[in-house]
């Protein structure tokens, strides 16, 4: 399914969305981007010239908002090959393929290999998880391995692997001090994120979304 979405005086297109996917259903019902409350907060915070990294970009809902609506450059990382193809299509449909780099990989604590573990319901491919395995078909990269000269916004939605992703971003966090948005499925995940980020000077400032997603900023 295809959608033409508008926000802040700009428009964007999302294409190739599966009809039975939860994200498609929400966009169809609301007529706007998925997780719009969170995106509206970023809309008011983002500054010209910001660079983003979308770890767990899925079909590109957030990346397209960051690129087409906010006008940012960035990097979109998605591990599922089928979903990655849709992400690439959405970046191209919005003229972002030269401003947003798409990377087909999982993001973790260290480089390696992984396999996809499908979610039981099948209603949201964004809920697929990864399982580390030496002979897995998927590459695992770290945020630090990207050697980003600048990073202002780090969004992480990797189904319980968020702290692993942060652990592979130590140098980048210390050097760039990005605003961080991370999903935390339950209280243990949230506590682990807070414990990891506290030594870097980060604290949670707001919660969003049905699946708890927290905004962290440097104090």
PDB file of C-alpha atoms in Angstrom:
ATOM      1  CA  UNK A   1       0.000   0.000   0.000  1.00  0.00           C
ATOM      2  CA  UNK A   2       1.099   3.558  -0.736  1.00  0.00           C
ATOM      3  CA  UNK A   3       0.525   6.724   1.288  1.00  0.00           C
ATOM      4  CA  UNK A   4       1.056  10.442   0.685  1.00  0.00           C
ATOM      5  CA  UNK A   5       1.683  12.100   4.042  1.00  0.00           C
ATOM      6  CA  UNK A   6       2.063  15.757   5.002  1.00  0.00           C
ATOM      7  CA  UNK A   7       3.542  17.477   8.017  1.00  0.00           C
ATOM      8  CA  UNK A   8       5.007  20.888   8.728  1.00  0.00           C
ATOM      9  CA  UNK A   9       4.257  22.166   5.248  1.00  0.00           C
ATOM     10  CA  UNK A  10       6.142  19.326   3.550  1.00  0.00           C
ATOM     11  CA  UNK A  11       5.010  16.042   2.057  1.00  0.00           C
ATOM     12  CA  UNK A  12       6.437  12.552   1.825  1.00  0.00           C
ATOM     13  CA  UNK A  13       5.538   9.204   0.304  1.00  0.00           C
ATOM     14  CA  UNK A  14       5.603   5.762   1.881  1.00  0.00           C
ATOM     15  CA  UNK A  15       5.258   2.902  -0.596  1.00  0.00           C
ATOM     16  CA  UNK A  16       5.234  -0.874  -0.618  1.00  0.00           C
ATOM     17  CA  UNK A  17       3.757  -1.294   2.862  1.00  0.00           C
ATOM     18  CA  UNK A  18       2.160  -4.678   3.566  1.00  0.00           C
ATOM     19  CA  UNK A  19      -1.652  -4.404   3.944  1.00  0.00           C
ATOM     20  CA  UNK A  20      -1.700  -6.612   7.057  1.00  0.00           C
ATOM     21  CA  UNK A  21       1.150  -4.830   8.861  1.00  0.00           C
ATOM     22  CA  UNK A  22       0.385  -2.929  12.084  1.00  0.00           C
ATOM     23  CA  UNK A  23       2.263   0.134  10.879  1.00  0.00           C
ATOM     24  CA  UNK A  24       0.212   0.204   7.672  1.00  0.00           C
ATOM     25  CA  UNK A  25      -2.990  -0.034   9.694  1.00  0.00           C
ATOM     26  CA  UNK A  26      -2.032   2.856  11.978  1.00  0.00           C
ATOM     27  CA  UNK A  27      -0.980   5.088   9.089  1.00  0.00           C
ATOM     28  CA  UNK A  28      -4.224   4.289   7.269  1.00  0.00           C
ATOM     29  CA  UNK A  29      -6.319   5.112  10.326  1.00  0.00           C
ATOM     30  CA  UNK A  30      -4.506   8.300  11.340  1.00  0.00           C
ATOM     31  CA  UNK A  31      -3.513   9.658   7.942  1.00  0.00           C
ATOM     32  CA  UNK A  32      -0.061  10.522   9.217  1.00  0.00           C
ATOM     33  CA  UNK A  33       3.264   8.942  10.117  1.00  0.00           C
ATOM     34  CA  UNK A  34       3.507   6.059  12.566  1.00  0.00           C
ATOM     35  CA  UNK A  35       4.498   7.175  16.097  1.00  0.00           C
ATOM     36  CA  UNK A  36       3.661  10.768  15.244  1.00  0.00           C
ATOM     37  CA  UNK A  37       3.847  12.028  18.829  1.00  0.00           C
ATOM     38  CA  UNK A  38       7.515  11.090  18.985  1.00  0.00           C
ATOM     39  CA  UNK A  39       8.219  12.487  15.534  1.00  0.00           C
ATOM     40  CA  UNK A  40       6.520  15.776  16.447  1.00  0.00           C
ATOM     41  CA  UNK A  41       8.899  16.109  19.403  1.00  0.00           C
ATOM     42  CA  UNK A  42      11.877  15.574  17.100  1.00  0.00           C
ATOM     43  CA  UNK A  43      10.370  18.069  14.638  1.00  0.00           C
ATOM     44  CA  UNK A  44      10.515  20.776  17.306  1.00  0.00           C
ATOM     45  CA  UNK A  45      14.006  19.865  18.491  1.00  0.00           C
ATOM     46  CA  UNK A  46      15.897  19.229  15.251  1.00  0.00           C
ATOM     47  CA  UNK A  47      18.183  21.900  13.846  1.00  0.00           C
ATOM     48  CA  UNK A  48      19.356  22.448  10.253  1.00  0.00           C
ATOM     49  CA  UNK A  49      22.413  20.376   9.507  1.00  0.00           C
ATOM     50  CA  UNK A  50      21.623  17.606  11.970  1.00  0.00           C
ATOM     51  CA  UNK A  51      22.729  14.097  11.044  1.00  0.00           C
ATOM     52  CA  UNK A  52      20.687  11.074  12.147  1.00  0.00           C
ATOM     53  CA  UNK A  53      21.248   7.349  12.499  1.00  0.00           C
ATOM     54  CA  UNK A  54      18.129   5.164  12.388  1.00  0.00           C
ATOM     55  CA  UNK A  55      19.050   1.750  13.812  1.00  0.00           C
ATOM     56  CA  UNK A  56      16.173  -0.581  13.031  1.00  0.00           C
ATOM     57  CA  UNK A  57      14.786   1.588  10.248  1.00  0.00           C
ATOM     58  CA  UNK A  58      12.195  -0.989   9.106  1.00  0.00           C
ATOM     59  CA  UNK A  59      10.350   0.350   6.010  1.00  0.00           C
ATOM     60  CA  UNK A  60      11.593   3.899   6.580  1.00  0.00           C
ATOM     61  CA  UNK A  61       8.741   5.611   8.431  1.00  0.00           C
ATOM     62  CA  UNK A  62      11.125   7.499  10.738  1.00  0.00           C
ATOM     63  CA  UNK A  63      13.953   7.858   8.218  1.00  0.00           C
ATOM     64  CA  UNK A  64      11.630   9.365   5.619  1.00  0.00           C
ATOM     65  CA  UNK A  65      10.286  11.790   8.219  1.00  0.00           C
ATOM     66  CA  UNK A  66      13.814  12.785   9.220  1.00  0.00           C
ATOM     67  CA  UNK A  67      14.942  13.149   5.610  1.00  0.00           C
ATOM     68  CA  UNK A  68      11.902  14.440   3.712  1.00  0.00           C
ATOM     69  CA  UNK A  69      10.095  16.413   6.420  1.00  0.00           C
ATOM     70  CA  UNK A  70      13.049  17.648   8.487  1.00  0.00           C
ATOM     71  CA  UNK A  71      15.493  17.837   5.579  1.00  0.00           C
ATOM     72  CA  UNK A  72      18.235  15.966   7.433  1.00  0.00           C
ATOM     73  CA  UNK A  73      21.013  13.766   6.135  1.00  0.00           C
ATOM     74  CA  UNK A  74      21.641  10.441   7.781  1.00  0.00           C
ATOM     75  CA  UNK A  75      22.046   6.693   7.841  1.00  0.00           C
ATOM     76  CA  UNK A  76      19.314   4.029   7.931  1.00  0.00           C
ATOM     77  CA  UNK A  77      20.216   0.540   9.114  1.00  0.00           C
ATOM     78  CA  UNK A  78      17.783  -2.361   8.643  1.00  0.00           C
ATOM     79  CA  UNK A  79      18.623  -6.043   9.080  1.00  0.00           C
ATOM     80  CA  UNK A  80      15.699  -7.770   7.311  1.00  0.00           C
ATOM     81  CA  UNK A  81      16.562  -8.074   3.580  1.00  0.00           C
ATOM     82  CA  UNK A  82      12.926  -7.934   2.430  1.00  0.00           C
ATOM     83  CA  UNK A  83      12.145  -4.931   4.610  1.00  0.00           C
ATOM     84  CA  UNK A  84      15.425  -3.323   3.559  1.00  0.00           C
ATOM     85  CA  UNK A  85      14.277  -3.406  -0.080  1.00  0.00           C
ATOM     86  CA  UNK A  86      11.126  -1.485   0.910  1.00  0.00           C
ATOM     87  CA  UNK A  87      13.264   0.981   2.879  1.00  0.00           C
ATOM     88  CA  UNK A  88      15.418   1.602  -0.188  1.00  0.00           C
ATOM     89  CA  UNK A  89      12.296   2.145  -2.280  1.00  0.00           C
ATOM     90  CA  UNK A  90      10.922   4.681   0.175  1.00  0.00           C
ATOM     91  CA  UNK A  91      14.180   6.603   0.311  1.00  0.00           C
ATOM     92  CA  UNK A  92      14.244   6.703  -3.498  1.00  0.00           C
ATOM     93  CA  UNK A  93      10.565   7.692  -3.730  1.00  0.00           C
ATOM     94  CA  UNK A  94      11.365  10.767  -1.659  1.00  0.00           C
ATOM     95  CA  UNK A  95      14.602  11.658  -3.429  1.00  0.00           C
ATOM     96  CA  UNK A  96      16.668  10.742  -0.388  1.00  0.00           C
ATOM     97  CA  UNK A  97      18.916   8.042  -1.803  1.00  0.00           C
ATOM     98  CA  UNK A  98      21.866  10.470  -2.041  1.00  0.00           C
ATOM     99  CA  UNK A  99      21.321  12.058   1.385  1.00  0.00           C
ATOM    100  CA  UNK A 100      20.433   9.004   3.454  1.00  0.00           C
ATOM    101  CA  UNK A 101      22.719   5.985   3.308  1.00  0.00           C
ATOM    102  CA  UNK A 102      20.871   2.663   3.592  1.00  0.00           C
ATOM    103  CA  UNK A 103      22.752  -0.211   5.228  1.00  0.00           C
ATOM    104  CA  UNK A 104      21.485  -3.811   5.262  1.00  0.00           C
ATOM    105  CA  UNK A 105      22.825  -5.077   8.584  1.00  0.00           C
ATOM    106  CA  UNK A 106      22.024  -5.609  12.236  1.00  0.00           C
ATOM    107  CA  UNK A 107      23.569  -3.322  14.847  1.00  0.00           C
ATOM    108  CA  UNK A 108      25.211  -4.688  17.971  1.00  0.00           C
ATOM    109  CA  UNK A 109      27.996  -4.581  20.538  1.00  0.00           C
ATOM    110  CA  UNK A 110      30.603  -5.967  18.167  1.00  0.00           C
ATOM    111  CA  UNK A 111      30.897  -7.038  14.546  1.00  0.00           C
ATOM    112  CA  UNK A 112      29.694 -10.538  13.714  1.00  0.00           C
ATOM    113  CA  UNK A 113      26.881 -12.501  12.097  1.00  0.00           C
ATOM    114  CA  UNK A 114      23.229 -13.054  12.993  1.00  0.00           C
ATOM    115  CA  UNK A 115      19.974 -14.651  11.840  1.00  0.00           C
ATOM    116  CA  UNK A 116      16.459 -13.214  11.852  1.00  0.00           C
ATOM    117  CA  UNK A 117      13.917 -14.623  14.312  1.00  0.00           C
ATOM    118  CA  UNK A 118      10.404 -13.911  13.030  1.00  0.00           C
ATOM    119  CA  UNK A 119       7.825 -12.576  15.475  1.00  0.00           C
ATOM    120  CA  UNK A 120       5.000 -14.986  16.288  1.00  0.00           C
ATOM    121  CA  UNK A 121       2.089 -12.812  15.177  1.00  0.00           C
ATOM    122  CA  UNK A 122       3.433 -11.845  11.771  1.00  0.00           C
ATOM    123  CA  UNK A 123       1.443  -8.612  12.063  1.00  0.00           C
ATOM    124  CA  UNK A 124       4.473  -6.367  12.280  1.00  0.00           C
ATOM    125  CA  UNK A 125       7.744  -7.318  10.624  1.00  0.00           C
ATOM    126  CA  UNK A 126       9.348  -4.547  12.662  1.00  0.00           C
ATOM    127  CA  UNK A 127       9.060  -6.897  15.651  1.00  0.00           C
ATOM    128  CA  UNK A 128      11.382  -9.486  14.105  1.00  0.00           C
ATOM    129  CA  UNK A 129      14.420 -10.067  16.337  1.00  0.00           C
ATOM    130  CA  UNK A 130      17.967 -11.134  15.614  1.00  0.00           C
ATOM    131  CA  UNK A 131      19.894 -14.019  17.093  1.00  0.00           C
ATOM    132  CA  UNK A 132      23.684 -13.933  17.071  1.00  0.00           C
ATOM    133  CA  UNK A 133      25.154 -16.975  15.355  1.00  0.00           C
ATOM    134  CA  UNK A 134      28.598 -17.387  13.749  1.00  0.00           C
ATOM    135  CA  UNK A 135      27.201 -18.709  10.473  1.00  0.00           C
ATOM    136  CA  UNK A 136      24.184 -16.382  10.257  1.00  0.00           C
ATOM    137  CA  UNK A 137      23.321 -14.746   6.916  1.00  0.00           C
ATOM    138  CA  UNK A 138      23.223 -11.193   8.304  1.00  0.00           C
ATOM    139  CA  UNK A 139      26.206  -8.976   9.033  1.00  0.00           C
ATOM    140  CA  UNK A 140      26.297  -7.300  12.444  1.00  0.00           C
ATOM    141  CA  UNK A 141      27.992  -3.910  12.594  1.00  0.00           C
ATOM    142  CA  UNK A 142      28.625  -1.401  15.363  1.00  0.00           C
ATOM    143  CA  UNK A 143      27.734   2.270  15.364  1.00  0.00           C
ATOM    144  CA  UNK A 144      31.371   3.084  16.099  1.00  0.00           C
ATOM    145  CA  UNK A 145      32.490   1.152  13.003  1.00  0.00           C
ATOM    146  CA  UNK A 146      30.669   3.708  10.839  1.00  0.00           C
ATOM    147  CA  UNK A 147      33.181   6.368  11.958  1.00  0.00           C
ATOM    148  CA  UNK A 148      30.591   9.112  11.736  1.00  0.00           C
ATOM    149  CA  UNK A 149      32.143  12.589  11.877  1.00  0.00           C
ATOM    150  CA  UNK A 150      28.870  13.938  13.256  1.00  0.00           C
ATOM    151  CA  UNK A 151      25.752  12.437  14.850  1.00  0.00           C
ATOM    152  CA  UNK A 152      22.952  14.519  16.366  1.00  0.00           C
ATOM    153  CA  UNK A 153      20.091  12.014  16.589  1.00  0.00           C
ATOM    154  CA  UNK A 154      20.338   8.298  17.322  1.00  0.00           C
ATOM    155  CA  UNK A 155      17.064   6.367  17.074  1.00  0.00           C
ATOM    156  CA  UNK A 156      17.171   2.708  18.148  1.00  0.00           C
ATOM    157  CA  UNK A 157      14.350   0.201  17.707  1.00  0.00           C
ATOM    158  CA  UNK A 158      15.904  -3.239  17.559  1.00  0.00           C
ATOM    159  CA  UNK A 159      13.534  -5.386  19.630  1.00  0.00           C
ATOM    160  CA  UNK A 160      15.389  -5.809  22.897  1.00  0.00           C
ATOM    161  CA  UNK A 161      18.865  -5.359  21.402  1.00  0.00           C
ATOM    162  CA  UNK A 162      19.020  -1.638  22.245  1.00  0.00           C
ATOM    163  CA  UNK A 163      21.698  -1.850  24.948  1.00  0.00           C
ATOM    164  CA  UNK A 164      23.797  -4.036  22.652  1.00  0.00           C
ATOM    165  CA  UNK A 165      23.538  -1.307  20.022  1.00  0.00           C
ATOM    166  CA  UNK A 166      24.509   1.366  22.561  1.00  0.00           C
ATOM    167  CA  UNK A 167      27.463  -0.725  23.715  1.00  0.00           C
ATOM    168  CA  UNK A 168      28.793  -0.624  20.169  1.00  0.00           C
ATOM    169  CA  UNK A 169      28.422   3.164  20.102  1.00  0.00           C
ATOM    170  CA  UNK A 170      30.565   4.160  23.098  1.00  0.00           C
ATOM    171  CA  UNK A 171      33.055   6.254  21.152  1.00  0.00           C
ATOM    172  CA  UNK A 172      30.334   7.913  19.081  1.00  0.00           C
ATOM    173  CA  UNK A 173      28.280   8.805  22.167  1.00  0.00           C
ATOM    174  CA  UNK A 174      31.288  10.294  23.944  1.00  0.00           C
ATOM    175  CA  UNK A 175      32.374  12.261  20.885  1.00  0.00           C
ATOM    176  CA  UNK A 176      29.054  13.411  19.366  1.00  0.00           C
ATOM    177  CA  UNK A 177      26.587  13.566  22.294  1.00  0.00           C
ATOM    178  CA  UNK A 178      23.532  12.799  20.125  1.00  0.00           C
ATOM    179  CA  UNK A 179      19.935  13.003  21.245  1.00  0.00           C
ATOM    180  CA  UNK A 180      18.889   9.372  21.767  1.00  0.00           C
ATOM    181  CA  UNK A 181      15.516   7.746  21.153  1.00  0.00           C
ATOM    182  CA  UNK A 182      15.334   4.101  22.204  1.00  0.00           C
ATOM    183  CA  UNK A 183      12.541   1.571  22.544  1.00  0.00           C
ATOM    184  CA  UNK A 184      12.382  -0.330  25.841  1.00  0.00           C
ATOM    185  CA  UNK A 185       9.916  -3.211  25.706  1.00  0.00           C
ATOM    186  CA  UNK A 186       9.781  -3.643  29.493  1.00  0.00           C
ATOM    187  CA  UNK A 187      11.086  -2.201  32.744  1.00  0.00           C
ATOM    188  CA  UNK A 188      14.268  -4.348  32.741  1.00  0.00           C
ATOM    189  CA  UNK A 189      15.185  -2.995  29.288  1.00  0.00           C
ATOM    190  CA  UNK A 190      14.547   0.585  30.422  1.00  0.00           C
ATOM    191  CA  UNK A 191      16.603   0.108  33.587  1.00  0.00           C
ATOM    192  CA  UNK A 192      19.454  -1.370  31.558  1.00  0.00           C
ATOM    193  CA  UNK A 193      19.399   1.570  29.150  1.00  0.00           C
ATOM    194  CA  UNK A 194      19.449   4.094  31.994  1.00  0.00           C
ATOM    195  CA  UNK A 195      22.308   2.267  33.709  1.00  0.00           C
ATOM    196  CA  UNK A 196      24.344   2.163  30.517  1.00  0.00           C
ATOM    197  CA  UNK A 197      23.741   5.799  29.549  1.00  0.00           C
ATOM    198  CA  UNK A 198      24.142   7.410  32.985  1.00  0.00           C
ATOM    199  CA  UNK A 199      27.983   7.384  32.909  1.00  0.00           C
ATOM    200  CA  UNK A 200      27.794   9.303  29.626  1.00  0.00           C
ATOM    201  CA  UNK A 201      25.680  11.977  31.336  1.00  0.00           C
ATOM    202  CA  UNK A 202      22.358  10.963  29.760  1.00  0.00           C
ATOM    203  CA  UNK A 203      18.976  10.873  31.469  1.00  0.00           C
ATOM    204  CA  UNK A 204      15.477  10.001  30.193  1.00  0.00           C
ATOM    205  CA  UNK A 205      13.304  13.079  29.709  1.00  0.00           C
ATOM    206  CA  UNK A 206      10.125  11.766  28.084  1.00  0.00           C
ATOM    207  CA  UNK A 207       8.270   8.570  27.170  1.00  0.00           C
ATOM    208  CA  UNK A 208       6.347   7.963  23.937  1.00  0.00           C
ATOM    209  CA  UNK A 209       4.404   5.322  22.013  1.00  0.00           C
ATOM    210  CA  UNK A 210       2.402   2.209  22.829  1.00  0.00           C
ATOM    211  CA  UNK A 211       5.610   0.224  23.116  1.00  0.00           C
ATOM    212  CA  UNK A 212       7.534   2.440  25.548  1.00  0.00           C
ATOM    213  CA  UNK A 213      10.104   4.537  23.744  1.00  0.00           C
ATOM    214  CA  UNK A 214      12.273   6.970  25.661  1.00  0.00           C
ATOM    215  CA  UNK A 215      13.984  10.209  24.748  1.00  0.00           C
ATOM    216  CA  UNK A 216      17.377  10.608  26.408  1.00  0.00           C
ATOM    217  CA  UNK A 217      19.442  13.763  26.411  1.00  0.00           C
ATOM    218  CA  UNK A 218      22.789  14.798  27.812  1.00  0.00           C
ATOM    219  CA  UNK A 219      22.456  16.744  31.044  1.00  0.00           C
TER     220      UNK A 219
END
